[in-house]
């Protein structure tokens, strides 16, 4: 792999349906919300993701699995341009959200991030009250409706309302880890996103809190499209409809870790009958 | 090297290879603890000694027949009358307050805004140059600030303000406030930058993830999260301005008066101490003893400010634990 950035011209994706033929080994439903084609991501001169072509189906849960360092989180952060915050990160290739070219200079990452929300690995409520945690994002985005109603609705949607309704003025940091994570989900829901990106949302939680978050995800997918990065293969299997298995590219330049998509299939098929030998090796625990 | 073979089993190495520690090292080990304790003690004893001397000497001042404590703390006049001298602290307190307040107007906003720039906006490489450069300001001797005020700032003020019909005295509190303000900017910016940078990355990412702009993230998430640390830096800067001496003596002069006019001379507590020490007050006279009362008052003010900033800072540290 040459360290020099290839000149890939991003072609705007006119049809948001993602109906173009995709390479073999991928099998996606027809309505894609987010899709990438030949996406490459660079950190400085190091290629972190290569030739990523994936289409995220609407109102489904898509899991990204794979060994550590293979770029799962990097891919997730491409979807809401979070990698912009890293000065050395660059991307080439095509990435579209509802027909909008995400990689174009005209796309405003700030307004994009309201439509594509994110939940992080470590619960990170603001050091503000529970109420303010939920209301903050809505307020900065100019929400004009009834804020009390929005806060209650978001907390109910995140299955947290009954636990916190009597202490909305307490600090969000006083909650337990699992409650904090549901507060972060409520905060994300309050700005009315279309897609929710989850970066290992349960890795800092105990099994009971994890189960609650997983139930919540299942409940939310009727309204939202969810993409989840997880280290936990059981979790991917339990929660997701589609699974992409990422792998480290054996042909990567020495000393660099480059992630590629080994297989992207419906979750049932990927775990019971993987097409790619590396996927099989990973899900059976032989590598990773 | 000491080991005969690299892969020898340590269990079978002969016991003779281990010499143990020398007697000298054992003695060192027993002595090092008390020695370190002594070093730590020096500062504590010095502080206690200063408080003791200031306290007893100030007490003797208040015992003098020509002095009354009420007159000292509430008097508005300092008069060097040989028969009935007046030692009113208020003009000095006012002078000190003017310098602290005026320099804060300069230092707090500039210091805070440059801290926000350094921690949130500046590219990493620029920041690695800018921050030490700002801290360099703190290394300029304060006497240099003093004569810059007298020889540069005041003449500029005269050129600017006298055409408007304002009389600018050679010694004036405005130029002193300006230079002391610049002098304490690094305290505010450096300490504030530290606490702003210490705000967890996750909080910033969470805010960006909700569609916040950089300015919203900086001012509405990062700054409130670091507020007590920033407040502590403010208090320390004010405390520094209160204790500042040389720049103030040179720029603001030594005329004790309570005035709102920033273009005339004032006298701060520190300037009074310099003036009396350099003057002809004989040892044991009331004027001489008044030094200790003023010094004790000054010490009390800065001590309270420093304790306050410590308390505020401690509250800040608790937030993330």
Tab-separated table of C-alpha atoms in Angstrom, chain A residues 77 82 85 110 113-114 116-118 120 124-128 136-137 139-141 173 187-188 191, chain B residues 124 200-214 216-217 220-221 224-225 319-320:
chain	number	residue	atom	x	y	z
A	77	UNK	CA	-16.741	8.106	13.692
A	82	UNK	CA	-16.248	12.939	14.544
A	85	UNK	CA	-11.712	16.538	15.751
A	110	UNK	CA	-22.216	20.524	13.259
A	113	UNK	CA	-24.189	15.567	14.182
A	114	UNK	CA	-27.635	16.542	15.376
A	116	UNK	CA	-26.576	11.370	13.593
A	117	UNK	CA	-26.272	11.029	17.354
A	118	UNK	CA	-23.562	9.194	19.242
A	120	UNK	CA	-19.822	6.602	23.778
A	124	UNK	CA	-20.068	10.793	29.835
A	125	UNK	CA	-22.912	12.860	31.267
A	126	UNK	CA	-22.210	16.571	31.581
A	127	UNK	CA	-21.487	17.787	35.114
A	128	UNK	CA	-24.960	19.330	35.148
A	136	UNK	CA	-28.718	21.015	26.716
A	137	UNK	CA	-28.469	19.559	23.225
A	139	UNK	CA	-31.429	24.067	23.632
A	140	UNK	CA	-28.259	24.690	21.610
A	141	UNK	CA	-30.052	23.376	18.552
A	173	UNK	CA	-22.842	12.232	37.784
A	187	UNK	CA	-29.682	13.151	25.778
A	188	UNK	CA	-29.018	11.847	22.263
A	191	UNK	CA	-32.154	16.212	19.672
B	124	UNK	CA	-1.074	21.717	19.115
B	200	UNK	CA	-12.189	14.965	30.113
B	201	UNK	CA	-12.188	14.588	26.323
B	202	UNK	CA	-15.384	12.571	26.618
B	203	UNK	CA	-17.330	15.662	27.662
B	204	UNK	CA	-16.202	17.571	24.593
B	205	UNK	CA	-17.021	14.644	22.311
B	206	UNK	CA	-20.446	14.276	23.899
B	207	UNK	CA	-21.178	17.942	23.230
B	208	UNK	CA	-19.880	17.816	19.657
B	209	UNK	CA	-21.944	14.666	19.149
B	210	UNK	CA	-25.096	16.623	19.971
B	211	UNK	CA	-24.351	19.168	17.264
B	212	UNK	CA	-22.557	21.821	19.311
B	213	UNK	CA	-20.165	24.303	17.745
B	214	UNK	CA	-16.650	24.764	19.051
B	216	UNK	CA	-20.592	26.291	22.505
B	217	UNK	CA	-18.413	23.402	23.607
B	220	UNK	CA	-20.936	26.061	27.829
B	221	UNK	CA	-19.379	22.695	28.614
B	224	UNK	CA	-18.409	25.480	33.453
B	225	UNK	CA	-16.790	22.104	34.108
B	319	UNK	CA	-16.233	16.634	40.643
B	320	UNK	CA	-14.663	13.870	38.565
